[in-house]
PDB file of C-alpha atoms in Angstrom:
ATOM      1  CA  SER V 651       0.000   0.000   0.000  1.00 89.00           C
ATOM      2  CA  VAL V 652       0.985   3.658  -0.300  1.00 94.00           C
ATOM      3  CA  PRO V 653       2.778   4.537   2.981  1.00 96.00           C
ATOM      4  CA  THR V 654       1.391   7.270   5.240  1.00 97.00           C
ATOM      5  CA  ASP V 655       4.689   7.632   7.122  1.00 97.00           C
ATOM      6  CA  PRO V 656       6.649  10.562   5.606  1.00 97.00           C
ATOM      7  CA  ASP V 657       9.889   8.729   6.511  1.00 97.00           C
ATOM      8  CA  ASP V 658       9.011   5.512   4.684  1.00 97.00           C
ATOM      9  CA  PRO V 659      11.905   4.608   2.312  1.00 96.00           C
ATOM     10  CA  LEU V 660       9.507   4.204  -0.610  1.00 96.00           C
ATOM     11  CA  TRP V 661       9.052   7.994  -0.760  1.00 96.00           C
ATOM     12  CA  GLU V 662      12.751   8.354  -1.533  1.00 94.00           C
ATOM     13  CA  LYS V 663      12.136   6.615  -4.855  1.00 90.00           C
ATOM     14  CA  ALA V 664       9.503   9.147  -5.914  1.00 91.00           C
ATOM     15  CA  GLU V 665      10.603  12.222  -7.849  1.00 89.00           C
ATOM     16  CA  SER V 666      10.579  15.574  -6.029  1.00 90.00           C
ATOM     17  CA  ASN V 667       8.750  18.377  -7.805  1.00 88.00           C
ATOM     18  CA  TRP V 668       8.897  22.035  -6.841  1.00 93.00           C
ATOM     19  CA  PHE V 669       5.961  24.457  -7.161  1.00 97.00           C
ATOM     20  CA  PRO V 670       6.023  28.217  -6.481  1.00 97.00           C
ATOM     21  CA  MET V 671       3.272  29.688  -4.309  1.00 98.00           C
ATOM     22  CA  MET V 672       1.908  33.208  -3.982  1.00 97.00           C
ATOM     23  CA  GLY V 673      -0.413  34.946  -1.557  1.00 98.00           C
ATOM     24  CA  GLN V 674      -4.130  35.026  -2.287  1.00 97.00           C
ATOM     25  CA  VAL V 675      -4.798  38.647  -3.301  1.00 97.00           C
ATOM     26  CA  SER V 676      -7.974  38.363  -5.382  1.00 96.00           C
ATOM     27  CA  PHE V 677     -10.452  38.443  -2.488  1.00 96.00           C
ATOM     28  CA  GLU V 678     -10.739  40.034   0.949  1.00 94.00           C
ATOM     29  CA  GLU V 679      -8.972  39.285   3.265  1.00 94.00           C
ATOM     30  CA  ARG V 680      -5.845  39.296   1.103  1.00 96.00           C
ATOM     31  CA  LEU V 681      -2.417  37.903   1.880  1.00 97.00           C
ATOM     32  CA  PHE V 682       0.291  40.225   0.567  1.00 97.00           C
ATOM     33  CA  THR V 683       3.162  38.809   2.627  1.00 96.00           C
ATOM     34  CA  PRO V 684       2.918  35.003   2.575  1.00 96.00           C
ATOM     35  CA  SER V 685       5.534  33.089   4.527  1.00 95.00           C
ATOM     36  CA  VAL V 686       5.094  29.903   2.460  1.00 97.00           C
ATOM     37  CA  THR V 687       6.439  30.684  -1.014  1.00 97.00           C
ATOM     38  CA  ASP V 688       6.940  27.198  -2.427  1.00 98.00           C
ATOM     39  CA  ILE V 689       6.039  23.572  -1.863  1.00 98.00           C
ATOM     40  CA  THR V 690       7.640  20.286  -2.939  1.00 97.00           C
ATOM     41  CA  VAL V 691       5.381  17.380  -3.866  1.00 96.00           C
ATOM     42  CA  LYS V 692       5.960  13.660  -4.343  1.00 95.00           C
ATOM     43  CA  SER V 693       3.301  11.157  -5.330  1.00 93.00           C
ATOM     44  CA  LEU V 694       2.765   7.390  -5.355  1.00 92.00           C
ATOM     45  CA  TYR V 695      -0.133   5.264  -6.518  1.00 91.00           C
ATOM     46  CA  ASN V 696      -1.139   1.652  -7.025  1.00 91.00           C
ATOM     47  CA  GLU V 697      -4.254  -0.078  -8.326  1.00 90.00           C
ATOM     48  CA  LYS V 698      -6.276   0.892  -5.232  1.00 93.00           C
ATOM     49  CA  GLU V 699      -5.056   4.221  -3.829  1.00 95.00           C
ATOM     50  CA  ILE V 700      -3.060   7.379  -4.440  1.00 95.00           C
ATOM     51  CA  GLY V 701      -0.961   9.413  -2.017  1.00 96.00           C
ATOM     52  CA  PHE V 702       0.928  12.689  -1.923  1.00 97.00           C
ATOM     53  CA  LYS V 703       3.867  13.782   0.204  1.00 97.00           C
ATOM     54  CA  LEU V 704       3.974  17.559   0.713  1.00 98.00           C
ATOM     55  CA  ILE V 705       7.118  19.325   1.945  1.00 98.00           C
ATOM     56  CA  TRP V 706       7.435  23.010   2.812  1.00 98.00           C
ATOM     57  CA  ASP V 707       9.413  25.281   5.115  1.00 97.00           C
ATOM     58  CA  ASP V 708       7.911  27.008   8.145  1.00 96.00           C
ATOM     59  CA  ARG V 709       9.866  28.772  10.870  1.00 91.00           C
ATOM     60  CA  SER V 710       7.679  27.414  13.674  1.00 91.00           C
ATOM     61  CA  LYS V 711       4.907  24.942  14.423  1.00 93.00           C
ATOM     62  CA  SER V 712       1.967  27.248  15.027  1.00 93.00           C
ATOM     63  CA  LYS V 713      -0.738  26.882  17.655  1.00 89.00           C
ATOM     64  CA  ALA V 714      -4.067  28.610  17.767  1.00 92.00           C
ATOM     65  CA  SER V 715      -4.084  31.499  20.239  1.00 92.00           C
ATOM     66  CA  PRO V 716      -6.897  32.257  22.712  1.00 89.00           C
ATOM     67  CA  THR V 717      -9.708  34.253  21.137  1.00 86.00           C
ATOM     68  CA  ASP V 718      -8.929  37.246  23.372  1.00 87.00           C
ATOM     69  CA  ALA V 719      -5.214  37.360  22.467  1.00 89.00           C
ATOM     70  CA  LYS V 720      -3.952  40.689  21.122  1.00 87.00           C
ATOM     71  CA  ILE V 721      -2.177  38.925  18.265  1.00 89.00           C
ATOM     72  CA  GLN V 722      -4.148  36.077  16.760  1.00 89.00           C
ATOM     73  CA  THR V 723      -2.346  32.963  15.574  1.00 94.00           C
ATOM     74  CA  TYR V 724      -3.767  29.795  14.077  1.00 95.00           C
ATOM     75  CA  THR V 725      -2.772  26.213  13.395  1.00 96.00           C
ATOM     76  CA  ASP V 726      -0.696  25.517  10.267  1.00 97.00           C
ATOM     77  CA  GLN V 727      -2.520  23.860   7.394  1.00 98.00           C
ATOM     78  CA  VAL V 728      -1.987  22.456   3.921  1.00 98.00           C
ATOM     79  CA  ALA V 729      -4.483  21.305   1.286  1.00 98.00           C
ATOM     80  CA  ILE V 730      -4.634  19.576  -2.088  1.00 98.00           C
ATOM     81  CA  GLN V 731      -7.431  20.763  -4.356  1.00 98.00           C
ATOM     82  CA  PHE V 732      -9.267  18.821  -7.079  1.00 98.00           C
ATOM     83  CA  PRO V 733     -12.499  19.523  -8.936  1.00 97.00           C
ATOM     84  CA  GLU V 734     -15.430  17.566  -7.557  1.00 97.00           C
ATOM     85  CA  LYS V 735     -15.985  16.137 -11.038  1.00 94.00           C
ATOM     86  CA  LEU V 736     -14.218  16.138 -14.361  1.00 91.00           C
ATOM     87  CA  GLN V 737     -16.058  18.152 -16.997  1.00 87.00           C
ATOM     88  CA  PRO V 738     -16.721  16.701 -20.481  1.00 82.00           C
ATOM     89  CA  GLY V 739     -13.632  17.129 -22.595  1.00 73.00           C
ATOM     90  CA  GLY V 740     -11.464  17.707 -19.517  1.00 67.00           C
ATOM     91  CA  VAL V 741     -10.671  21.346 -20.328  1.00 74.00           C
ATOM     92  CA  LYS V 742     -13.206  23.336 -18.296  1.00 88.00           C
ATOM     93  CA  LYS V 743     -12.205  23.672 -14.633  1.00 94.00           C
ATOM     94  CA  PRO V 744     -13.544  25.352 -11.480  1.00 97.00           C
ATOM     95  CA  TYR V 745     -11.953  28.679 -10.556  1.00 97.00           C
ATOM     96  CA  PHE V 746      -8.550  27.835  -9.124  1.00 96.00           C
ATOM     97  CA  ILE V 747      -9.173  29.582  -5.769  1.00 97.00           C
ATOM     98  CA  LEU V 748     -11.729  27.278  -4.138  1.00 98.00           C
ATOM     99  CA  GLY V 749     -13.951  26.884  -7.170  1.00 97.00           C
ATOM    100  CA  ASP V 750     -17.038  28.850  -8.159  1.00 97.00           C
ATOM    101  CA  GLU V 751     -20.814  28.637  -7.805  1.00 95.00           C
ATOM    102  CA  LYS V 752     -21.208  26.422 -10.866  1.00 95.00           C
ATOM    103  CA  LEU V 753     -18.209  24.138 -10.421  1.00 97.00           C
ATOM    104  CA  GLY V 754     -17.215  22.960  -6.957  1.00 98.00           C
ATOM    105  CA  VAL V 755     -13.907  21.664  -5.634  1.00 98.00           C
ATOM    106  CA  ASN V 756     -12.873  18.796  -3.363  1.00 98.00           C
ATOM    107  CA  LEU V 757     -10.080  19.552  -0.875  1.00 98.00           C
ATOM    108  CA  TRP V 758      -7.846  17.142   1.038  1.00 98.00           C
ATOM    109  CA  ASN V 759      -6.711  18.990   4.153  1.00 98.00           C
ATOM    110  CA  TRP V 760      -4.209  18.474   6.960  1.00 98.00           C
ATOM    111  CA  ARG V 761      -3.676  20.632  10.041  1.00 97.00           C
ATOM    112  CA  SER V 762      -0.742  20.614  12.389  1.00 96.00           C
ATOM    113  CA  GLU V 763      -2.205  21.078  15.849  1.00 92.00           C
ATOM    114  CA  ASP V 764      -3.851  17.642  16.033  1.00 94.00           C
ATOM    115  CA  ASP V 765      -2.140  15.970  13.029  1.00 97.00           C
ATOM    116  CA  ARG V 766      -5.569  15.577  11.450  1.00 96.00           C
ATOM    117  CA  VAL V 767      -6.667  14.982   7.869  1.00 98.00           C
ATOM    118  CA  PHE V 768     -10.130  16.083   6.813  1.00 98.00           C
ATOM    119  CA  GLU V 769     -12.053  16.650   3.625  1.00 98.00           C
ATOM    120  CA  THR V 770     -13.945  19.761   2.536  1.00 98.00           C
ATOM    121  CA  ASN V 771     -15.862  21.043  -0.465  1.00 98.00           C
ATOM    122  CA  ALA V 772     -16.262  24.593  -1.718  1.00 98.00           C
ATOM    123  CA  ASN V 773     -18.123  26.596  -4.373  1.00 97.00           C
ATOM    124  CA  GLY V 774     -16.179  29.825  -4.234  1.00 96.00           C
ATOM    125  CA  ILE V 775     -13.817  31.281  -1.634  1.00 94.00           C
ATOM    126  CA  LEU V 776     -16.391  33.767  -0.338  1.00 92.00           C
ATOM    127  CA  ASN V 777     -18.861  30.944   0.331  1.00 94.00           C
ATOM    128  CA  GLY V 778     -16.433  29.157   2.656  1.00 94.00           C
ATOM    129  CA  GLU V 779     -15.653  25.460   2.895  1.00 97.00           C
ATOM    130  CA  GLN V 780     -17.994  22.718   4.068  1.00 97.00           C
ATOM    131  CA  GLU V 781     -16.352  19.859   5.947  1.00 97.00           C
ATOM    132  CA  GLN V 782     -17.538  16.353   5.156  1.00 97.00           C
ATOM    133  CA  GLY V 783     -18.845  14.336   8.080  1.00 93.00           C
ATOM    134  CA  GLU V 784     -16.883  11.256   7.013  1.00 93.00           C
ATOM    135  CA  THR V 785     -13.785  10.892   4.881  1.00 96.00           C
ATOM    136  CA  ASP V 786     -11.748   8.179   3.219  1.00 97.00           C
ATOM    137  CA  LEU V 787      -8.561  10.189   3.681  1.00 98.00           C
ATOM    138  CA  SER V 788      -5.703   9.044   5.871  1.00 98.00           C
ATOM    139  CA  GLY V 789      -2.369  10.660   6.554  1.00 98.00           C
ATOM    140  CA  LYS V 790       0.343  11.800   8.885  1.00 98.00           C
ATOM    141  CA  GLY V 791       2.495  14.890   9.326  1.00 98.00           C
ATOM    142  CA  GLN V 792       5.826  15.742  10.927  1.00 97.00           C
ATOM    143  CA  PHE V 793       7.591  18.997  11.764  1.00 97.00           C
ATOM    144  CA  THR V 794      11.384  18.911  12.085  1.00 96.00           C
ATOM    145  CA  ASN V 795      13.971  21.682  11.940  1.00 95.00           C
ATOM    146  CA  GLY V 796      11.667  24.228  10.369  1.00 96.00           C
ATOM    147  CA  GLN V 797      10.160  21.929   7.769  1.00 98.00           C
ATOM    148  CA  TYR V 798       6.816  20.144   7.427  1.00 98.00           C
ATOM    149  CA  ARG V 799       6.522  16.740   5.772  1.00 98.00           C
ATOM    150  CA  VAL V 800       2.937  15.587   5.342  1.00 98.00           C
ATOM    151  CA  VAL V 801       1.419  12.561   3.614  1.00 98.00           C
ATOM    152  CA  ILE V 802      -2.234  12.447   2.543  1.00 98.00           C
ATOM    153  CA  LYS V 803      -3.694   9.458   0.723  1.00 98.00           C
ATOM    154  CA  ARG V 804      -7.089   8.143  -0.394  1.00 98.00           C
ATOM    155  CA  PRO V 805      -8.600   5.264  -2.377  1.00 97.00           C
ATOM    156  CA  LEU V 806      -8.885   5.975  -6.086  1.00 96.00           C
ATOM    157  CA  GLN V 807     -12.647   5.434  -5.852  1.00 97.00           C
ATOM    158  CA  THR V 808     -15.069   6.317  -3.037  1.00 97.00           C
ATOM    159  CA  SER V 809     -18.777   5.870  -2.400  1.00 96.00           C
ATOM    160  CA  ASP V 810     -19.511   9.627  -2.582  1.00 96.00           C
ATOM    161  CA  LYS V 811     -19.573  10.227  -6.336  1.00 95.00           C
ATOM    162  CA  GLU V 812     -21.044  13.723  -5.949  1.00 95.00           C
ATOM    163  CA  LYS V 813     -18.490  15.368  -3.646  1.00 96.00           C
ATOM    164  CA  ASP V 814     -15.317  13.253  -4.007  1.00 97.00           C
ATOM    165  CA  ILE V 815     -13.101  13.297  -7.068  1.00 97.00           C
ATOM    166  CA  GLN V 816     -12.986   9.787  -8.578  1.00 97.00           C
ATOM    167  CA  PHE V 817      -9.739   8.648 -10.169  1.00 95.00           C
ATOM    168  CA  GLU V 818      -9.311   6.558 -13.309  1.00 91.00           C
ATOM    169  CA  VAL V 819      -5.976   5.648 -14.861  1.00 87.00           C
ATOM    170  CA  GLY V 820      -5.424   7.432 -18.162  1.00 86.00           C
ATOM    171  CA  GLU V 821      -7.367  10.625 -17.327  1.00 87.00           C
ATOM    172  CA  PHE V 822      -6.121  14.170 -16.724  1.00 88.00           C
ATOM    173  CA  TYR V 823      -7.069  15.701 -13.350  1.00 92.00           C
ATOM    174  CA  PRO V 824      -6.645  19.362 -12.349  1.00 94.00           C
ATOM    175  CA  ILE V 825      -4.682  19.669  -9.103  1.00 96.00           C
ATOM    176  CA  ALA V 826      -3.649  22.675  -6.987  1.00 97.00           C
ATOM    177  CA  PHE V 827      -2.094  23.289  -3.573  1.00 98.00           C
ATOM    178  CA  PHE V 828      -2.724  25.652  -0.628  1.00 98.00           C
ATOM    179  CA  ALA V 829      -0.732  26.332   2.550  1.00 98.00           C
ATOM    180  CA  MET V 830      -1.356  28.470   5.648  1.00 98.00           C
ATOM    181  CA  ASP V 831       1.153  29.630   8.272  1.00 97.00           C
ATOM    182  CA  GLY V 832      -0.838  30.249  11.441  1.00 96.00           C
ATOM    183  CA  THR V 833       1.867  32.348  13.088  1.00 95.00           C
ATOM    184  CA  ASN V 834       1.575  34.738  10.137  1.00 96.00           C
ATOM    185  CA  GLY V 835      -2.151  35.115  10.798  1.00 95.00           C
ATOM    186  CA  GLU V 836      -3.111  32.974   7.821  1.00 96.00           C
ATOM    187  CA  ILE V 837      -6.553  31.421   7.877  1.00 95.00           C
ATOM    188  CA  ALA V 838      -9.589  31.141   5.565  1.00 95.00           C
ATOM    189  CA  THR V 839      -8.984  33.466   2.578  1.00 96.00           C
ATOM    190  CA  LYS V 840      -5.451  34.360   3.750  1.00 97.00           C
ATOM    191  CA  ARG V 841      -3.386  31.548   2.287  1.00 97.00           C
ATOM    192  CA  SER V 842      -0.597  30.710  -0.140  1.00 98.00           C
ATOM    193  CA  ILE V 843      -1.915  29.312  -3.413  1.00 98.00           C
ATOM    194  CA  THR V 844      -0.870  27.728  -6.699  1.00 97.00           C
ATOM    195  CA  PRO V 845      -2.699  27.718 -10.036  1.00 96.00           C
ATOM    196  CA  TRP V 846      -4.152  24.560 -11.509  1.00 96.00           C
ATOM    197  CA  TYR V 847      -1.777  21.923 -12.829  1.00 94.00           C
ATOM    198  CA  PHE V 848      -2.759  18.574 -14.334  1.00 90.00           C
ATOM    199  CA  LEU V 849      -2.279  15.099 -12.870  1.00 90.00           C
ATOM    200  CA  PHE V 850      -2.060  12.157 -15.260  1.00 83.00           C
ATOM    201  CA  MET V 851      -1.605   8.510 -14.299  1.00 82.00           C
ATOM    202  CA  GLU V 852      -0.440   6.436 -17.243  1.00 75.00           C
ATOM    203  CA  PRO V 853      -2.147   3.094 -17.908  1.00 74.00           C
ATOM    204  CA  GLU V 854      -0.450  -0.033 -16.606  1.00 68.00           C
ATOM    205  CA  VAL V 855       2.425  -1.455 -18.622  1.00 61.00           C
ATOM    206  CA  PRO V 856       3.035  -5.190 -19.188  1.00 55.00           C
ATOM    207  CA  LYS V 857       3.790  -7.258 -16.094  1.00 51.00           C
ATOM    208  CA  SER V 858       7.305  -7.852 -17.356  1.00 45.00           C
ATOM    209  CA  VAL V 859       8.105  -4.285 -16.281  1.00 43.00           C
ATOM    210  CA  TYR V 860       8.694  -4.218 -12.530  1.00 43.00           C
ATOM    211  CA  ILE V 861       8.478  -0.470 -11.926  1.00 43.00           C
ATOM    212  CA  PHE V 862       7.544   2.342 -14.254  1.00 43.00           C
ATOM    213  CA  PRO V 863       7.132   6.083 -13.757  1.00 46.00           C
ATOM    214  CA  PRO V 864       3.726   7.267 -15.011  1.00 45.00           C
ATOM    215  CA  ALA V 865       3.724  10.931 -15.880  1.00 44.00           C
ATOM    216  CA  VAL V 866       2.029  13.745 -14.094  1.00 47.00           C
ATOM    217  CA  ILE V 867       1.669  16.481 -16.644  1.00 43.00           C
ATOM    218  CA  LEU V 868       1.819  19.979 -15.242  1.00 45.00           C
ATOM    219  CA  ILE V 869       0.157  22.551 -17.425  1.00 41.00           C
ATOM    220  CA  VAL V 870      -0.662  26.129 -16.572  1.00 43.00           C
ATOM    221  CA  PHE V 871      -3.055  28.075 -18.749  1.00 46.00           C
ATOM    222  CA  GLY V 872      -3.784  31.746 -19.389  1.00 45.00           C
ATOM    223  CA  VAL V 873      -3.877  34.121 -16.452  1.00 46.00           C
ATOM    224  CA  GLU V 874      -2.836  31.401 -14.032  1.00 53.00           C
ATOM    225  CA  TYR V 875       0.408  30.948 -15.984  1.00 49.00           C
ATOM    226  CA  LEU V 876       1.054  34.671 -16.034  1.00 52.00           C
ATOM    227  CA  LEU V 877       0.512  35.005 -12.288  1.00 54.00           C
ATOM    228  CA  VAL V 878       3.136  32.427 -11.439  1.00 52.00           C
ATOM    229  CA  ARG V 879       5.490  33.593 -14.185  1.00 56.00           C
ATOM    230  CA  THR V 880       5.417  37.096 -12.743  1.00 55.00           C
ATOM    231  CA  LEU V 881       6.077  35.738  -9.264  1.00 52.00           C
ATOM    232  CA  LYS V 882       8.973  33.500 -10.223  1.00 50.00           C
ATOM    233  CA  LYS V 883      10.060  34.760 -13.646  1.00 52.00           C
ATOM    234  CA  ASN V 884      13.710  34.060 -12.908  1.00 46.00           C
ATOM    235  CA  LYS V 885      13.236  30.440 -11.829  1.00 43.00           C
ATOM    236  CA  LYS V 886      13.127  28.427 -15.046  1.00 38.00           C
ATOM    237  CA  THR V 887      12.787  25.147 -13.125  1.00 34.00           C
ATOM    238  CA  VAL V 888       9.159  26.005 -12.405  1.00 31.00           C
ATOM    239  CA  TRP V 889       8.158  24.915 -15.876  1.00 32.00           C
ATOM    240  CA  LYS V 890       9.097  21.272 -15.679  1.00 30.00           C
ATOM    241  CA  PRO V 891       7.083  19.441 -18.338  1.00 32.00           C
ATOM    242  CA  LYS V 892       6.209  16.599 -16.008  1.00 41.00           C
ATOM    243  CA  ILE V 893       6.704  15.022 -12.625  1.00 42.00           C
ATOM    244  CA  SER V 894       6.642  11.313 -11.932  1.00 41.00           C
ATOM    245  CA  LEU V 895       4.452   8.988  -9.943  1.00 44.00           C
ATOM    246  CA  LEU V 896       5.850   5.634  -8.914  1.00 42.00           C
ATOM    247  CA  ARG V 897       3.573   2.671  -9.365  1.00 42.00           C
ATOM    248  CA  LYS V 898       4.206   0.040  -6.750  1.00 40.00           C
TER     249      LYS V 898
END
């Protein structure tokens, strides 16, 4: 199975892939000075489940402050975003910041204070997120020497076909990432974000091949591309044509 332990040796065989992040500035409350500016992602899948290892730097492990504190702090969080459903043709996507009223998103979340994974859905950032009562997610996070390492995994298919993204080998899936540094006052709309990329799991190869690296194609379109290009225009490594999943 896909390991939930961030220190499992199998994760060392998965390719590391770096993504720039920027503060959410399109909606109130805006984040002009994000502390999380990039995230590294690894991924593994097999015939039953898929998992992601997320790695990012944070100066401290944040805790939520009392409600009457002069300076409010919150727990650190990270999330992976997918559309709730693939649209016909695979091109049309929800808005990349928590979807829109017509097209919702499915988020896989982890928070630091209780090392908890939970699942939410959203139809637009101003409408907030709705947490699911039950989830098929599992995961684990660690904080060491100013760095988080978090694993979140889920079965490829679930019973909730309306709210959970369902995975099939050979399809393209939009994927995006969010992060929040609680010490920096980041919560709700104040978060670091990425644009949409695309996840692609290649069909199985003949059994004579022991291990193969299916491709995850990362494509940025239109305004989303320009936003990240402006942010990191001097870092050519952003535009890797693909990252790899390791089929076990």
